[in-house]
Coordinates of C-alpha atoms in Angstrom, one line a residue:
Chain A
X1 CA -21.2 169.6 10.2
X2 CA -23.6 168.8 7.5
X3 CA -27.4 169.5 7.5
X4 CA -29.5 167.1 5.7
X5 CA -32.6 168.5 4.0
X6 CA -34.5 166.3 1.7
X7 CA -35.4 167.8 -1.7
X8 CA -39.1 167.7 -0.9
X9 CA -38.5 170.1 2.0
X10 CA -36.6 172.4 -0.3
X11 CA -39.5 172.4 -2.7
X12 CA -41.8 173.2 0.2
X13 CA -39.5 176.0 1.3
X14 CA -39.3 177.4 -2.2
X15 CA -43.0 177.2 -2.5
X16 CA -43.3 178.9 0.8
X17 CA -40.8 181.6 -0.3
X18 CA -42.7 182.2 -3.6
X19 CA -46.0 182.4 -1.8
X20 CA -44.5 184.7 0.9
X21 CA -43.0 186.9 -1.8
X22 CA -46.3 187.0 -3.6
X23 CA -48.0 187.8 -0.4
X24 CA -45.6 190.5 0.7
X25 CA -45.1 192.0 -2.8
X26 CA -48.6 193.9 -2.8
X27 CA -47.8 195.5 0.6
X28 CA -44.5 196.6 -0.7
X29 CA -46.0 197.9 -3.9
X30 CA -48.6 199.9 -1.8
X31 CA -45.8 201.6 -0.2
X32 CA -44.3 202.5 -3.5
X33 CA -45.3 205.7 -5.1
X34 CA -47.0 204.4 -8.2
X35 CA -50.2 204.9 -9.8
X36 CA -53.1 202.9 -8.4
X37 CA -53.9 201.2 -11.6
X38 CA -50.3 200.1 -11.8
X39 CA -50.0 198.6 -8.4
X40 CA -51.8 195.3 -9.1
X41 CA -50.0 194.5 -12.4
X42 CA -46.8 195.6 -10.8
X43 CA -47.5 193.4 -7.8
X44 CA -48.2 190.6 -10.2
X45 CA -45.1 191.1 -12.2
X46 CA -43.0 191.4 -9.1
X47 CA -44.5 188.3 -7.7
X48 CA -43.9 186.4 -11.0
X49 CA -40.3 187.9 -11.1
X50 CA -39.6 186.8 -7.5
X51 CA -41.2 183.4 -8.3
X52 CA -39.0 183.1 -11.4
X53 CA -35.9 184.1 -9.6
X54 CA -36.5 181.8 -6.7
X55 CA -37.6 179.1 -9.1
X56 CA -34.6 179.6 -11.2
X57 CA -32.4 179.5 -8.2
X58 CA -33.9 176.3 -7.0
X59 CA -33.9 174.8 -10.6
X60 CA -30.3 175.7 -11.1
X61 CA -29.5 174.3 -7.7
X62 CA -31.2 171.1 -8.6
X63 CA -30.2 170.7 -12.2
X64 CA -26.5 171.6 -11.6
X65 CA -26.0 168.5 -9.6
X66 CA -28.1 166.3 -11.9
X67 CA -26.1 167.6 -14.9
X68 CA -22.9 166.8 -13.2
X69 CA -24.1 163.3 -12.2
X70 CA -25.5 162.8 -15.7
X71 CA -22.2 163.9 -17.2
X72 CA -20.3 161.6 -14.9
X73 CA -22.7 158.7 -15.7
X74 CA -22.3 159.4 -19.4
X75 CA -18.5 159.3 -19.0
X76 CA -18.9 156.1 -17.0
X77 CA -21.0 154.7 -19.6
X78 CA -18.2 155.4 -22.0
X79 CA -15.7 153.8 -19.7
X80 CA -14.3 157.0 -18.2
X81 CA -14.2 156.4 -14.4
X82 CA -11.8 159.2 -13.6
X83 CA -14.3 162.0 -12.5
X84 CA -16.4 159.9 -10.2
X85 CA -14.2 160.6 -7.2
X86 CA -15.0 164.4 -7.5
X87 CA -18.7 163.7 -7.1
X88 CA -18.0 162.1 -3.8
X89 CA -15.6 164.9 -2.6
X90 CA -18.1 167.6 -3.7
X91 CA -20.9 165.8 -1.9
X92 CA -18.7 165.5 1.2
X93 CA -17.9 169.3 1.2
X94 CA -21.5 170.4 0.9
X95 CA -23.1 171.9 3.9
X96 CA -26.6 170.8 3.1
X97 CA -27.0 167.3 2.0
X98 CA -29.9 165.9 0.1
X99 CA -30.8 162.9 -2.1
X100 CA -28.7 164.3 -5.0
X101 CA -25.7 164.2 -2.8
X102 CA -26.7 160.6 -1.9
X103 CA -27.0 159.9 -5.7
X104 CA -23.7 161.5 -6.4
X105 CA -22.1 159.4 -3.6
X106 CA -23.8 156.3 -4.9
X107 CA -22.6 157.1 -8.4
X108 CA -19.2 157.7 -7.1
X109 CA -19.3 154.6 -5.1
X110 CA -20.7 152.7 -8.1
X111 CA -17.9 154.2 -10.2
X112 CA -15.4 153.1 -7.6
X113 CA -16.8 149.7 -7.4
X114 CA -16.9 149.5 -11.2
X115 CA -13.4 150.7 -11.3
X116 CA -12.3 148.0 -8.9
X117 CA -14.4 145.5 -10.9
X118 CA -12.8 146.6 -14.1
X119 CA -9.4 146.4 -12.6
X120 CA -10.2 142.9 -11.4
X121 CA -11.7 142.1 -14.8
X122 CA -8.6 143.4 -16.4
X123 CA -6.4 141.4 -14.1
X124 CA -8.7 138.4 -14.7
X125 CA -8.7 139.0 -18.4
X126 CA -4.9 139.1 -18.3
X127 CA -4.8 136.0 -16.3
X128 CA -7.5 134.5 -18.5
X129 CA -5.5 135.3 -21.6
X130 CA -2.5 133.7 -20.1
X131 CA -4.5 130.7 -19.0
X132 CA -6.2 130.6 -22.4
X133 CA -2.9 130.6 -24.1
X134 CA -1.6 128.0 -21.8
X135 CA -4.8 126.1 -22.3
X136 CA -4.6 126.5 -26.0
X137 CA -1.1 125.3 -25.9
X138 CA -2.0 122.3 -23.7
X139 CA -5.0 121.6 -25.8
X140 CA -2.9 121.8 -28.9
X141 CA -0.3 119.5 -27.4
X142 CA -3.3 117.3 -26.2
X143 CA -4.6 117.4 -29.8
X144 CA -1.2 116.3 -31.1
X145 CA -0.9 113.7 -28.4
X146 CA -4.5 112.6 -29.2
X147 CA -3.6 112.3 -32.8
X148 CA -0.5 110.3 -31.9
X149 CA -2.7 108.2 -29.5
X150 CA -5.2 107.7 -32.3
X151 CA -2.5 106.7 -34.7
X152 CA -0.9 104.5 -32.0
X153 CA -4.3 103.0 -31.1
X154 CA -5.0 102.4 -34.7
X155 CA -1.6 100.7 -35.1
X156 CA -2.3 98.8 -31.9
X157 CA -5.7 97.8 -33.3
X158 CA -4.1 96.8 -36.6
X159 CA -1.5 94.9 -34.6
X160 CA -4.1 93.3 -32.4
X161 CA -6.2 92.4 -35.5
X162 CA -3.1 91.0 -37.2
X163 CA -2.1 89.3 -33.9
X164 CA -5.7 87.9 -33.7
X165 CA -5.4 86.7 -37.3
X166 CA -2.0 85.2 -36.7
X167 CA -3.2 83.6 -33.5
X168 CA -6.2 82.3 -35.4
X169 CA -3.9 81.0 -38.1
X170 CA -1.6 79.6 -35.5
X171 CA -4.6 78.0 -33.8
X172 CA -5.8 76.5 -37.1
X173 CA -2.2 75.3 -37.8
X174 CA -1.7 73.9 -34.4
X175 CA -5.2 72.2 -34.6
X176 CA -4.2 70.8 -38.0
X177 CA -0.9 69.7 -36.4
X178 CA -2.8 68.2 -33.6
X179 CA -5.1 66.4 -36.0
X180 CA -2.1 65.4 -38.0
X181 CA -0.4 64.2 -34.8
X182 CA -3.6 62.3 -34.0
X183 CA -3.6 60.8 -37.5
X184 CA 0.1 60.1 -37.3
X185 CA -0.5 58.4 -33.9
X186 CA -3.2 56.2 -35.6
X187 CA -0.9 55.4 -38.5
X188 CA 2.0 54.7 -36.1
X189 CA -0.3 52.5 -34.1
X190 CA -1.3 50.7 -37.2
X191 CA 2.4 50.6 -38.3
X192 CA 3.4 49.2 -34.9
X193 CA 0.7 46.6 -35.1
X194 CA 1.7 45.9 -38.7
X195 CA 5.4 45.7 -37.8
X196 CA 4.5 43.3 -34.9
X197 CA 2.5 41.2 -37.3
X198 CA 5.3 41.4 -39.8
X199 CA 7.7 40.3 -37.2
X200 CA 5.5 37.4 -36.3
X201 CA 5.0 36.6 -39.9
X202 CA 8.7 36.9 -40.6
X203 CA 9.4 34.5 -37.7
X204 CA 6.9 32.1 -39.2
X205 CA 8.2 32.7 -42.7
X206 CA 11.8 32.1 -41.4
X207 CA 10.7 28.8 -39.9
X208 CA 8.8 27.9 -43.0
X209 CA 11.7 28.9 -45.2
X210 CA 14.1 26.9 -43.0
X211 CA 11.8 23.9 -43.4
X212 CA 11.5 24.6 -47.1
X213 CA 15.2 24.8 -47.4
X214 CA 15.6 21.5 -45.7
X215 CA 13.1 20.1 -48.0
X216 CA 14.8 21.7 -51.0
X217 CA 18.0 20.1 -49.9
X218 CA 16.1 16.8 -50.0
X219 CA 14.8 17.8 -53.4
X220 CA 18.4 18.6 -54.5
X221 CA 19.5 15.1 -53.4
X222 CA 16.4 13.7 -55.2
X223 CA 17.4 15.6 -58.3
X224 CA 20.9 14.2 -58.2
X225 CA 19.4 10.7 -57.7
X226 CA 16.9 11.4 -60.5
X227 CA 19.7 12.2 -62.8
X228 CA 21.5 9.0 -62.2
X229 CA 18.2 7.1 -62.3
X230 CA 17.3 8.8 -65.6
X231 CA 20.7 8.0 -67.1
X232 CA 20.2 4.3 -66.0
X233 CA 16.7 4.4 -67.5
X234 CA 18.1 5.9 -70.7
X235 CA 20.6 3.0 -70.9
X236 CA 17.9 0.5 -70.2
X237 CA 15.7 2.0 -72.9
X238 CA 18.6 1.7 -75.4
X239 CA 18.3 -2.1 -74.9
X240 CA 14.6 -2.2 -75.6
X241 CA 14.9 -1.6 -79.4
X242 CA 17.3 -4.6 -79.7
X243 CA 14.7 -6.7 -78.0
X244 CA 12.0 -5.3 -80.1
X245 CA 14.1 -6.1 -83.2
X246 CA 14.3 -9.6 -82.1
X247 CA 10.6 -9.8 -81.5
X248 CA 9.9 -8.1 -84.8
X249 CA 12.2 -10.6 -86.6
X250 CA 10.5 -13.5 -84.8
X251 CA 7.0 -12.2 -85.6
X252 CA 7.9 -11.7 -89.3
X253 CA 9.4 -15.1 -89.5
X254 CA 6.2 -16.4 -87.8
X255 CA 4.2 -14.5 -90.3
X256 CA 6.1 -16.0 -93.2
X257 CA 5.9 -19.5 -91.7
X258 CA 2.2 -19.1 -91.3
X259 CA 1.9 -17.7 -94.8
X260 CA 3.8 -20.6 -96.2
X261 CA 1.7 -23.0 -94.1
X262 CA -1.4 -21.4 -95.5
X263 CA -0.1 -21.9 -99.0
X264 CA 0.6 -25.5 -98.4
X265 CA -2.7 -26.0 -96.7
X266 CA -4.3 -24.4 -99.7
X267 CA -2.6 -26.9 -102.0
X268 CA -4.1 -29.7 -99.8
X269 CA -7.6 -28.6 -100.9
X270 CA -10.6 -29.2 -98.7
X271 CA -8.5 -31.2 -96.3
X272 CA -6.1 -28.4 -95.6
X273 CA -8.8 -25.8 -94.9
X274 CA -8.7 -26.3 -91.2
X275 CA -5.0 -26.0 -91.1
X276 CA -5.1 -23.0 -93.3
X277 CA -7.5 -21.3 -90.9
X278 CA -5.1 -22.1 -88.0
X279 CA -2.2 -20.8 -90.0
X280 CA -4.2 -17.7 -90.9
X281 CA -4.8 -17.1 -87.2
X282 CA -1.1 -17.5 -86.5
X283 CA -0.5 -14.9 -89.2
X284 CA -2.9 -12.5 -87.6
X285 CA -1.3 -13.2 -84.3
X286 CA 2.1 -12.4 -85.9
X287 CA 0.6 -9.3 -87.5
X288 CA -0.8 -8.2 -84.1
X289 CA 2.6 -8.8 -82.6
X290 CA 4.2 -6.8 -85.3
X291 CA 1.7 -4.0 -84.8
X292 CA 2.2 -4.1 -81.0
X293 CA 5.9 -4.1 -81.5
X294 CA 5.5 -1.0 -83.7
X295 CA 3.4 0.6 -81.1
X296 CA 5.9 -0.3 -78.4
X297 CA 8.7 0.9 -80.6
X298 CA 6.9 4.2 -81.1
X299 CA 6.2 4.5 -77.4
X300 CA 9.8 3.6 -76.6
X301 CA 10.9 6.3 -79.1
X302 CA 8.8 8.9 -77.3
X303 CA 9.9 7.5 -74.0
X304 CA 13.5 7.9 -75.0
X305 CA 12.9 11.5 -76.1
X306 CA 11.2 12.2 -72.7
X307 CA 13.9 10.4 -70.8
X308 CA 16.5 12.3 -72.7
X309 CA 14.7 15.5 -71.8
X310 CA 14.5 14.3 -68.2
X311 CA 18.2 13.5 -68.3
X312 CA 19.0 16.9 -69.8
X313 CA 16.8 18.6 -67.3
X314 CA 18.2 16.6 -64.4
X315 CA 21.7 17.4 -65.7
X316 CA 20.8 21.1 -65.9
X317 CA 19.2 20.9 -62.5
X318 CA 22.3 19.2 -61.1
X319 CA 24.5 21.8 -62.7
X320 CA 22.4 24.5 -61.1
X321 CA 22.5 22.7 -57.7
X322 CA 25.7 24.3 -56.6
X323 CA 24.3 27.7 -57.4
X324 CA 21.0 26.8 -55.7
X325 CA 22.9 25.6 -52.6
X326 CA 24.8 28.8 -52.5
X327 CA 21.6 30.8 -53.0
X328 CA 20.0 28.7 -50.2
X329 CA 22.9 29.5 -47.9
X330 CA 22.6 33.2 -48.8
X331 CA 18.8 33.1 -48.3
X332 CA 19.3 31.5 -44.9
X333 CA 21.7 34.3 -43.9
X334 CA 19.4 37.0 -45.3
X335 CA 16.5 35.4 -43.4
X336 CA 18.5 35.6 -40.2
X337 CA 19.3 39.3 -40.9
X338 CA 15.6 40.0 -41.9
X339 CA 14.4 38.3 -38.6
X340 CA 16.9 40.4 -36.6
X341 CA 16.0 43.6 -38.4
X342 CA 12.3 43.0 -38.2
X343 CA 12.6 42.4 -34.4
X344 CA 14.5 45.7 -34.2
X345 CA 12.0 47.5 -36.3
X346 CA 9.1 46.2 -34.1
X347 CA 11.0 47.4 -30.9
X348 CA 11.6 50.8 -32.5
X349 CA 8.0 51.0 -33.7
X350 CA 6.9 50.4 -30.1
X351 CA 9.2 53.2 -28.9
X352 CA 7.9 55.5 -31.7
X353 CA 4.3 54.6 -30.7
X354 CA 5.0 55.7 -27.1
X355 CA 6.6 58.9 -28.2
X356 CA 3.8 59.5 -30.6
X357 CA 1.2 59.2 -27.8
X358 CA 3.2 61.7 -25.7
X359 CA 3.4 64.0 -28.7
X360 CA -0.4 63.6 -29.1
X361 CA -1.0 64.6 -25.5
X362 CA 1.4 67.6 -25.9
X363 CA -0.3 68.6 -29.1
X364 CA -3.7 68.5 -27.2
X365 CA -2.3 70.7 -24.5
X366 CA -0.8 73.0 -27.0
X367 CA -4.2 73.3 -28.8
X368 CA -5.8 74.2 -25.4
X369 CA -3.1 76.9 -24.8
X370 CA -3.4 78.3 -28.3
X371 CA -7.2 78.4 -27.9
X372 CA -6.7 80.4 -24.6
X373 CA -4.3 82.7 -26.4
X374 CA -6.7 83.1 -29.2
X375 CA -9.5 83.9 -26.7
X376 CA -7.2 86.5 -25.1
X377 CA -6.3 87.9 -28.5
X378 CA -10.0 88.2 -29.3
X379 CA -10.6 90.0 -26.0
X380 CA -7.5 92.2 -26.6
X381 CA -8.9 93.0 -30.0
X382 CA -12.3 93.8 -28.5
X383 CA -10.6 96.0 -25.8
X384 CA -8.5 97.7 -28.5
X385 CA -11.7 98.4 -30.4
X386 CA -13.2 100.0 -27.4
X387 CA -10.0 101.9 -26.7
X388 CA -9.9 103.1 -30.2
X389 CA -13.5 104.1 -30.0
X390 CA -12.8 106.0 -26.7
X391 CA -9.7 107.6 -28.2
X392 CA -11.8 108.7 -31.2
X393 CA -14.3 110.1 -28.8
X394 CA -11.5 111.7 -26.9
X395 CA -10.2 113.2 -30.2
X396 CA -13.6 114.5 -30.9
X397 CA -13.7 116.0 -27.4
X398 CA -10.3 117.5 -28.0
X399 CA -11.5 119.0 -31.2
X400 CA -14.5 120.4 -29.4
X401 CA -12.2 121.7 -26.6
X402 CA -10.0 123.3 -29.3
X403 CA -13.1 124.9 -30.8
X404 CA -14.1 126.0 -27.3
X405 CA -10.6 127.3 -26.6
X406 CA -10.7 129.3 -29.8
X407 CA -14.1 130.7 -28.8
X408 CA -12.7 131.4 -25.3
X409 CA -9.7 133.1 -26.9
X410 CA -12.1 135.2 -29.0
X411 CA -14.2 136.0 -25.9
X412 CA -11.0 136.8 -24.0
X413 CA -10.0 139.2 -26.7
X414 CA -13.5 140.7 -26.8
X415 CA -13.4 141.0 -23.0
X416 CA -10.0 142.6 -23.2
X417 CA -11.3 145.0 -25.8
X418 CA -14.3 145.7 -23.6
X419 CA -12.2 146.3 -20.5
X420 CA -9.8 148.4 -22.5
X421 CA -12.6 150.8 -23.0
X422 CA -12.6 151.7 -19.3
X423 CA -10.3 154.5 -18.2
X424 CA -9.4 154.1 -14.6
Chain B
X1 CA -9.1 -19.7 -113.1
X2 CA -10.3 -21.9 -110.3
X3 CA -8.4 -22.4 -107.0
X4 CA -7.4 -20.4 -104.0
X5 CA -5.4 -17.2 -104.6
X6 CA -2.9 -15.1 -102.9
X7 CA -3.8 -11.4 -103.1
X8 CA -0.8 -9.0 -103.5
X9 CA -1.7 -5.3 -102.6
X10 CA 0.7 -3.2 -104.7
X11 CA 0.6 0.6 -105.1
X12 CA -0.7 0.0 -108.7
X13 CA -3.6 -2.2 -107.4
X14 CA -4.4 -5.6 -106.3
X15 CA -3.1 -8.7 -108.1
X16 CA -3.9 -12.3 -107.6
X17 CA -1.9 -15.5 -108.2
X18 CA -2.9 -19.1 -107.7
X19 CA -1.6 -20.7 -104.6
X20 CA -0.8 -23.9 -106.5
X21 CA 2.0 -22.1 -108.4
X22 CA 3.6 -20.8 -105.2
X23 CA 6.4 -22.8 -103.7
X24 CA 6.8 -20.5 -100.8
X25 CA 7.4 -16.9 -99.5
X26 CA 10.6 -15.7 -98.2
X27 CA 11.9 -12.4 -96.9
X28 CA 15.3 -11.1 -97.5
X29 CA 17.0 -7.8 -96.6
X30 CA 19.1 -7.5 -99.7
X31 CA 18.9 -9.1 -103.1
X32 CA 22.3 -10.4 -104.2
X33 CA 23.5 -9.2 -107.6
X34 CA 22.5 -11.4 -110.5
X35 CA 25.2 -11.3 -113.3
X36 CA 23.6 -10.5 -116.6
X37 CA 20.4 -9.3 -115.3
X38 CA 18.2 -7.1 -117.5
X39 CA 14.7 -5.5 -117.5
X40 CA 12.7 -6.2 -114.4
X41 CA 15.1 -9.0 -113.3
X42 CA 16.5 -7.6 -110.1
X43 CA 18.6 -10.3 -108.4
X44 CA 18.9 -13.8 -107.1
X45 CA 18.1 -15.6 -103.9
X46 CA 18.5 -19.0 -102.4
X47 CA 15.3 -20.9 -101.8
X48 CA 15.8 -24.3 -100.1
X49 CA 19.4 -24.5 -101.4
X50 CA 18.3 -23.7 -104.9
X51 CA 19.1 -20.4 -106.8
X52 CA 16.1 -18.5 -107.8
X53 CA 16.1 -15.5 -110.2
X54 CA 14.0 -12.7 -108.8
X55 CA 11.9 -10.2 -110.8
X56 CA 10.4 -6.9 -109.6
X57 CA 6.7 -7.5 -109.9
X58 CA 5.7 -3.8 -109.9
X59 CA 8.3 -3.1 -112.6
X60 CA 7.1 -6.1 -114.6
X61 CA 3.6 -4.7 -114.5
X62 CA 4.8 -1.3 -115.8
X63 CA 5.6 0.7 -112.6
X64 CA 9.2 1.9 -113.0
X65 CA 9.1 4.4 -110.2
X66 CA 12.1 3.9 -107.9
X67 CA 11.3 2.6 -104.4
X68 CA 13.5 2.3 -101.4
X69 CA 12.8 -1.0 -99.7
X70 CA 14.3 -2.1 -96.4
X71 CA 13.1 -5.7 -96.9
X72 CA 12.1 -7.7 -99.9
X73 CA 9.3 -10.1 -99.7
X74 CA 9.8 -12.7 -102.5
X75 CA 7.1 -15.1 -103.7
X76 CA 8.8 -18.1 -105.2
X77 CA 6.8 -19.7 -108.1
X78 CA 7.5 -23.2 -109.3
X79 CA 6.4 -24.7 -112.6
X80 CA 7.6 -27.9 -114.1
X81 CA 11.0 -27.7 -112.4
X82 CA 11.4 -24.0 -113.0
X83 CA 11.5 -21.5 -110.2
X84 CA 11.0 -17.7 -110.3
X85 CA 10.9 -15.2 -107.5
X86 CA 8.6 -12.2 -107.5
X87 CA 9.8 -9.4 -105.4
X88 CA 6.7 -7.6 -104.0
X89 CA 8.7 -5.3 -101.7
X90 CA 6.8 -4.7 -98.5
X91 CA 3.3 -5.2 -100.0
X92 CA 0.8 -6.9 -97.9
X93 CA -0.3 -10.5 -98.7
X94 CA -3.7 -12.0 -98.0
X95 CA -5.7 -15.1 -99.2
X96 CA -8.8 -15.3 -101.3
X97 CA -10.3 -18.7 -101.0
X98 CA -11.9 -20.2 -104.0
X99 CA -15.3 -20.3 -102.3
X100 CA -15.0 -16.7 -101.3
X101 CA -14.5 -15.4 -104.8
X102 CA -17.9 -13.8 -105.6
X103 CA -18.7 -11.5 -108.5
X104 CA -17.6 -11.9 -112.0
X105 CA -14.3 -13.3 -113.3
X106 CA -13.4 -12.4 -116.9
X107 CA -10.6 -13.3 -119.3
X108 CA -9.5 -9.8 -119.9
X109 CA -5.8 -10.0 -120.6
X110 CA -3.1 -7.4 -120.0
X111 CA 0.6 -7.1 -119.6
X112 CA 1.4 -10.3 -117.7
X113 CA -2.3 -10.6 -116.6
X114 CA -4.6 -13.2 -117.8
X115 CA -8.0 -12.2 -116.3
X116 CA -9.8 -10.0 -113.9
X117 CA -11.9 -10.6 -110.8
X118 CA -14.6 -8.1 -110.0
X119 CA -14.9 -8.5 -106.3
X120 CA -17.4 -6.8 -104.1
X121 CA -15.2 -3.9 -103.2
X122 CA -12.4 -3.9 -105.7
X123 CA -11.0 -5.2 -109.0
X124 CA -8.2 -7.8 -108.9
X125 CA -5.9 -8.5 -111.8
X126 CA -4.9 -12.2 -112.2
X127 CA -1.1 -12.5 -112.9
X128 CA -0.2 -14.5 -115.9
X129 CA 2.6 -16.2 -114.2
X130 CA 3.5 -18.6 -117.1
X131 CA 4.0 -15.6 -119.3
X132 CA 6.2 -14.0 -116.7
X133 CA 8.2 -17.2 -116.5
X134 CA 8.6 -17.2 -120.3
X135 CA 9.6 -13.6 -120.5
X136 CA 12.1 -13.9 -117.7
X137 CA 13.6 -17.0 -119.3
X138 CA 13.7 -15.2 -122.6
X139 CA 15.5 -12.2 -121.1
X140 CA 18.0 -14.3 -119.2
X141 CA 18.6 -16.5 -122.2
X142 CA 19.1 -13.6 -124.5
X143 CA 21.6 -12.0 -122.2
X144 CA 23.5 -15.3 -121.9
X145 CA 23.6 -15.6 -125.7
X146 CA 24.9 -12.0 -126.0
X147 CA 27.6 -12.7 -123.6
X148 CA 28.6 -16.0 -125.2
X149 CA 28.8 -14.5 -128.8
X150 CA 29.7 -10.9 -128.5
X151 CA 30.0 -10.6 -132.3
X152 CA 26.5 -11.7 -133.1

């Protein structure tokens, strides 16, 4: 059974004991056999001695526990929690309890709690160290992964950029192809129209050529007739000089006759003047005839030259007639072939025109699809840019996490070192 | 020098002869060969069934340049029963009537020419046909004598 006496009461009891000793000391001294003058100083000394003894007892009683608590507290402060349990056991064994006992119990309890806490902290530090190592490992792997992700994202970005460029190039190429297809369609349309016109013109040309060939056949016949006519004309022209010679001879004879008549008229004197004048006129007539015959002879000569040329030309033309007829026959056959081929070309041009229009439509749709693909590629590129930015931020966060993990590791080590200071 | 004249246009100039001395004009293609011919005597023709000796007038007048002629126009002169042909080649003939002769006529003589007519636009030599007769006769006679007496 423990009695609880607060410290204040102990102080009061001590004070009372000192006062009672001081009060009872003079009566005791009176009873002693000492000189009178010594009784008062002796009483005083005894009273002080009693007071010192009692005071010393109380002080020792008080300070002993305080020193123990202080010593334990100092050891606790140094991490030694081994002696705290004794404070509690001592306080439990005391008969009289006071605030010091409470303090010792509290210190012991605090030490126990601290011990439990330190043990928990140790356990936690151990777990924290393991967790930090795992975390550091994970963060390290995350950092490596982040690097790979950044590298991969960069490669994806480059790929997306290259893809966007390729798609842009492909779009431009396909647009150019579409424009080319459009242009080709226009040209093919023109070509089809032209081939149609050519076909029509060839048909007309064939008809005109056939008509021309028939007329050429007529011309060939005319050339043959011309040759025979020219030969006959040449023969007839050969007769003209003979006639002209006769006329020339007659005119010269007439001239001579007129000359002689004039001479004879001259011999007749004045009477023959009129006859002489007539004879002179006859001479002039004969001279004119002669001149005309000369002119005609000259013309006939030129005409003969021309006729000979005509005959030669007609002969040459006749000689070439056979070749010309063969050529005409070949031209007729070639015209038939050209007409057939032209019709075939026109039909094929129409087919090509239809196919070209279909190709144009397909090219237009292809352009639309390529534009959509280009749009998607641009969006992918933009998304890749965002992903790359996010990955870069993630890398930065990973770096920060690594830094934090390193700090945490240091803190864990420090905490471990701190906890290691405690002896349990 | 009166009377109408026939004007002969030779290359050497114009020459005139009186129409009264002319018996006629003929044209032959070839002159038959005259045996014993000499000088300007070139051949012989038949004029109205009469043989006529022919002289080359241009040669007689001093023009000895050779000339190819396709026809020969011969003026036959007659004087006192004698005939002489003057070959003028293809020269043109015209008449100069007596009343048409203007200008001055002179007696300037030359080789077989007896005068000269100064016409308005040209000068015409008058042929001395009697001298031509005489010279021809002389040449033909001399040739005949040479043939008859080759030793002389």
